[in-house]
XYZ file of N, CA, C and O in Angstrom:
336
model
N 0.827 -1.181 0.000
C 0.000 0.000 0.000
C 0.867 1.238 0.000
O 1.858 1.305 0.691
N 0.431 2.243 -0.748
C 1.175 3.484 -0.813
C 0.776 4.444 0.301
O -0.141 4.199 1.074
N 1.492 5.563 0.358
C 1.216 6.573 1.373
C -0.180 7.159 1.230
O -0.798 7.538 2.216
N -0.682 7.228 -0.010
C -2.008 7.788 -0.229
C -3.076 6.955 0.459
O -3.993 7.491 1.079
N -2.946 5.645 0.405
C -3.912 4.770 1.056
C -3.892 4.969 2.564
O -4.939 5.075 3.209
N -2.685 5.044 3.144
C -2.565 5.267 4.581
C -3.101 6.638 4.964
O -3.740 6.798 5.991
N -2.833 7.632 4.126
C -3.323 8.984 4.405
C -4.846 8.991 4.385
O -5.476 9.530 5.304
N -5.453 8.394 3.381
C -6.909 8.373 3.295
C -7.528 7.636 4.469
O -8.524 8.090 5.040
N -6.953 6.515 4.859
C -7.465 5.762 6.009
C -7.358 6.584 7.285
O -8.302 6.643 8.080
N -6.236 7.219 7.474
C -6.030 8.053 8.657
C -6.987 9.229 8.697
O -7.556 9.551 9.746
N -7.196 9.872 7.541
C -8.108 11.008 7.487
C -9.552 10.585 7.747
O -10.316 11.325 8.378
N -9.929 9.407 7.269
C -11.270 8.899 7.557
C -11.454 8.699 9.063
O -12.488 9.065 9.625
N -10.451 8.136 9.713
C -10.528 7.934 11.164
C -10.596 9.271 11.895
O -11.436 9.450 12.791
N -9.716 10.195 11.533
C -9.719 11.500 12.190
C -11.028 12.243 11.964
O -11.561 12.870 12.887
N -11.547 12.178 10.752
C -12.773 12.923 10.453
C -13.977 12.367 11.203
O -14.972 13.061 11.387
N -13.900 11.139 11.639
C -14.989 10.538 12.408
C -14.743 10.596 13.917
O -15.479 9.982 14.687
N -13.723 11.344 14.321
C -13.509 11.654 15.728
C -14.265 12.960 15.966
O -13.786 14.046 15.646
N -15.470 12.836 16.473
C -16.425 13.941 16.479
C -15.929 15.204 17.171
O -16.132 16.309 16.653
N -15.294 15.069 18.313
C -14.821 16.263 19.021
C -13.746 16.998 18.215
O -13.739 18.225 18.160
N -12.847 16.252 17.589
C -11.804 16.866 16.765
C -12.423 17.561 15.555
O -12.052 18.691 15.215
N -13.371 16.904 14.919
C -14.011 17.488 13.742
C -14.778 18.756 14.117
O -14.702 19.760 13.406
N -15.488 18.742 15.232
C -16.188 19.947 15.695
C -15.188 21.064 15.980
O -15.460 22.234 15.672
N -14.055 20.721 16.564
C -13.004 21.689 16.873
C -12.584 22.444 15.620
O -12.359 23.656 15.648
N -12.488 21.741 14.499
C -12.096 22.381 13.250
C -13.276 23.021 12.532
O -13.149 24.134 12.003
N -14.420 22.371 12.501
C -15.562 22.918 11.771
C -16.089 24.213 12.380
O -16.568 25.092 11.664
N -16.007 24.339 13.699
C -16.488 25.547 14.366
C -15.384 26.575 14.586
O -15.529 27.505 15.378
N -14.258 26.410 13.867
C -13.135 27.353 13.876
C -12.480 27.536 15.245
O -11.799 28.526 15.474
N -12.662 26.583 16.141
C -12.047 26.675 17.464
C -10.532 26.499 17.390
O -9.808 26.965 18.276
N -10.062 25.862 16.350
C -8.631 25.606 16.172
C -7.831 26.892 15.998
O -6.641 26.950 16.319
N -8.463 27.939 15.509
C -7.748 29.181 15.183
C -7.054 29.788 16.396
O -5.987 30.386 16.266
N -7.638 29.632 17.572
C -7.042 30.199 18.785
C -5.763 29.468 19.183
O -4.959 30.009 19.947
N -5.547 28.270 18.664
C -4.389 27.468 19.039
C -3.287 27.415 17.992
O -2.297 26.717 18.169
N -3.431 28.145 16.908
C -2.398 28.141 15.867
C -1.176 28.891 16.357
O -1.270 30.006 16.845
N -0.008 28.257 16.216
C 1.263 28.867 16.593
C 1.998 29.232 15.302
O 2.545 28.372 14.624
N 1.995 30.505 14.988
C 2.665 30.952 13.757
C 4.126 31.317 13.981
O 4.824 31.636 13.033
N 4.581 31.252 15.232
C 5.950 31.666 15.545
C 6.976 30.539 15.555
O 8.166 30.799 15.555
N 6.541 29.311 15.570
C 7.473 28.192 15.683
C 8.256 27.994 14.383
O 7.665 27.847 13.311
N 9.584 27.970 14.471
C 10.380 27.717 13.272
C 10.252 26.265 12.778
O 10.597 25.960 11.648
N 9.746 25.392 13.615
C 9.577 23.984 13.242
C 8.217 23.709 12.602
O 8.010 22.667 12.005
N 7.301 24.625 12.762
C 5.934 24.409 12.297
C 5.701 24.848 10.864
O 6.639 25.156 10.113
N 4.439 24.899 10.523
C 4.034 25.255 9.164
C 3.172 26.515 9.156
O 2.340 26.703 8.273
N 3.335 27.360 10.167
C 2.621 28.645 10.261
C 1.100 28.496 10.240
O 0.398 29.362 9.741
N 0.613 27.403 10.739
C -0.831 27.175 10.776
C -1.409 26.642 9.480
O -2.612 26.388 9.396
N -0.582 26.453 8.474
C -1.089 26.011 7.172
C -1.642 24.590 7.201
O -2.594 24.285 6.486
N -1.076 23.732 8.029
C -1.594 22.369 8.131
C -2.981 22.382 8.772
O -3.899 21.725 8.283
N -3.137 23.152 9.829
C -4.450 23.257 10.484
C -5.476 23.857 9.536
O -6.621 23.391 9.472
N -5.089 24.871 8.787
C -6.008 25.500 7.829
C -6.403 24.533 6.717
O -7.566 24.478 6.314
N -5.452 23.756 6.237
C -5.743 22.776 5.190
C -6.659 21.670 5.726
O -7.566 21.216 5.032
N -6.422 21.248 6.962
C -7.281 20.226 7.577
C -8.691 20.785 7.767
O -9.679 20.103 7.499
N -8.797 22.022 8.219
C -10.111 22.668 8.357
C -10.839 22.670 7.022
O -12.026 22.336 6.941
N -10.158 23.062 5.986
C -10.758 23.117 4.658
C -11.248 21.740 4.209
O -12.351 21.608 3.657
N -10.448 20.722 4.469
C -10.839 19.363 4.109
C -12.064 18.923 4.905
O -13.003 18.352 4.352
N -12.071 19.193 6.213
C -13.220 18.808 7.040
C -14.479 19.543 6.594
O -15.564 18.967 6.527
N -14.324 20.799 6.231
C -15.464 21.558 5.730
C -16.003 20.922 4.449
O -17.207 20.706 4.314
N -15.108 20.607 3.533
C -15.525 19.980 2.276
C -16.198 18.632 2.517
O -17.192 18.296 1.864
N -15.672 17.863 3.465
C -16.209 16.531 3.726
C -17.577 16.575 4.399
O -18.456 15.776 4.088
N -17.767 17.505 5.334
C -18.969 17.477 6.164
C -20.012 18.523 5.805
O -21.189 18.348 6.096
N -19.599 19.623 5.183
C -20.537 20.708 4.905
C -20.630 21.011 3.412
O -21.666 21.458 2.937
N -19.556 20.760 2.693
C -19.497 21.098 1.272
C -20.587 20.439 0.449
O -21.218 19.471 0.855
N -20.797 20.981 -0.714
C -21.868 20.527 -1.616
C -21.494 19.303 -2.450
O -22.356 18.594 -2.923
N -20.201 19.076 -2.635
C -19.748 17.958 -3.467
C -19.883 16.631 -2.721
O -19.737 16.578 -1.507
N -20.138 15.570 -3.457
C -20.255 14.254 -2.823
C -18.887 13.602 -2.597
O -18.771 12.658 -1.833
N -17.856 14.137 -3.257
C -16.496 13.615 -3.084
C -15.529 14.772 -2.894
O -15.768 15.875 -3.368
N -14.446 14.474 -2.210
C -13.386 15.467 -2.048
C -12.050 14.735 -1.957
O -12.020 13.532 -1.735
N -10.985 15.460 -2.173
C -9.646 14.873 -2.098
C -8.756 15.802 -1.276
O -8.920 17.020 -1.325
N -7.824 15.242 -0.541
C -6.984 16.047 0.353
C -5.773 16.670 -0.336
O -4.665 16.632 0.173
N -5.961 17.266 -1.521
C -4.833 17.798 -2.277
C -4.049 18.854 -1.502
O -2.826 18.801 -1.431
N -4.763 19.828 -0.932
C -4.078 20.912 -0.224
C -3.376 20.386 1.019
O -2.244 20.772 1.311
N -4.020 19.508 1.758
C -3.415 18.922 2.951
C -2.148 18.158 2.580
O -1.115 18.296 3.227
N -2.197 17.390 1.514
C -1.033 16.628 1.055
C 0.097 17.566 0.621
O 1.263 17.330 0.926
N -0.254 18.648 -0.029
C 0.752 19.621 -0.467
C 1.452 20.246 0.743
O 2.681 20.366 0.772
N 0.679 20.635 1.762
C 1.258 21.233 2.968
C 2.131 20.213 3.689
O 3.243 20.530 4.109
N 1.643 18.988 3.838
C 2.441 17.938 4.481
C 3.740 17.676 3.719
O 4.778 17.426 4.314
N 3.667 17.731 2.399
C 4.828 17.480 1.560
C 5.961 18.465 1.780
O 7.118 18.174 1.489
N 5.644 19.639 2.336
C 6.685 20.625 2.623
C 7.558 20.199 3.799
O 8.697 20.626 3.916
N 7.028 19.360 4.686
C 7.785 18.896 5.851
C 8.153 17.419 5.781
O 9.139 17.006 6.354
N 7.340 16.631 5.116
C 7.549 15.182 5.061
C 7.718 14.749 3.612
O 6.761 14.784 2.832
N 8.895 14.339 3.264
C 9.222 14.010 1.879
C 8.311 12.933 1.298
O 7.987 12.956 0.124
N 7.867 11.974 2.133
C 7.040 10.893 1.601
C 5.694 11.400 1.070
O 5.008 10.691 0.328
N 5.305 12.629 1.410
C 4.057 13.198 0.914
C 4.278 14.227 -0.180
O 3.332 14.850 -0.645
N 5.517 14.432 -0.597
C 5.783 15.379 -1.672
C 5.650 14.669 -3.017
O 5.781 13.449 -3.108
N 5.345 15.411 -4.013
C 5.212 14.841 -5.364
C 3.899 14.116 -5.541
O 2.939 14.316 -4.796
N 3.892 13.237 -6.538
C 2.641 12.577 -6.932
C 2.661 11.083 -6.719
O 1.770 10.386 -7.152
N 3.691 10.571 -6.056
C 3.816 9.133 -5.873
C 2.892 8.561 -4.827
O 2.265 9.210 -4.057
């Protein structure tokens, strides 16, 4: 199995963790973003996850893909960079 399969499985599990999903859907995550950490991603990962959760639970489309989340992850984790 490739990284995409593991990513999709993990995202399905996370998206069905109701308290976590509510935390992102109701924008509660914004108060906890740390934009000052040199090790972090300036809140871009949290924003991409929020966008994905919104698309999955509120959006009008019946399908969605984690393109933006994968792109942000790819900046820190090589196994998520590119199209492999």
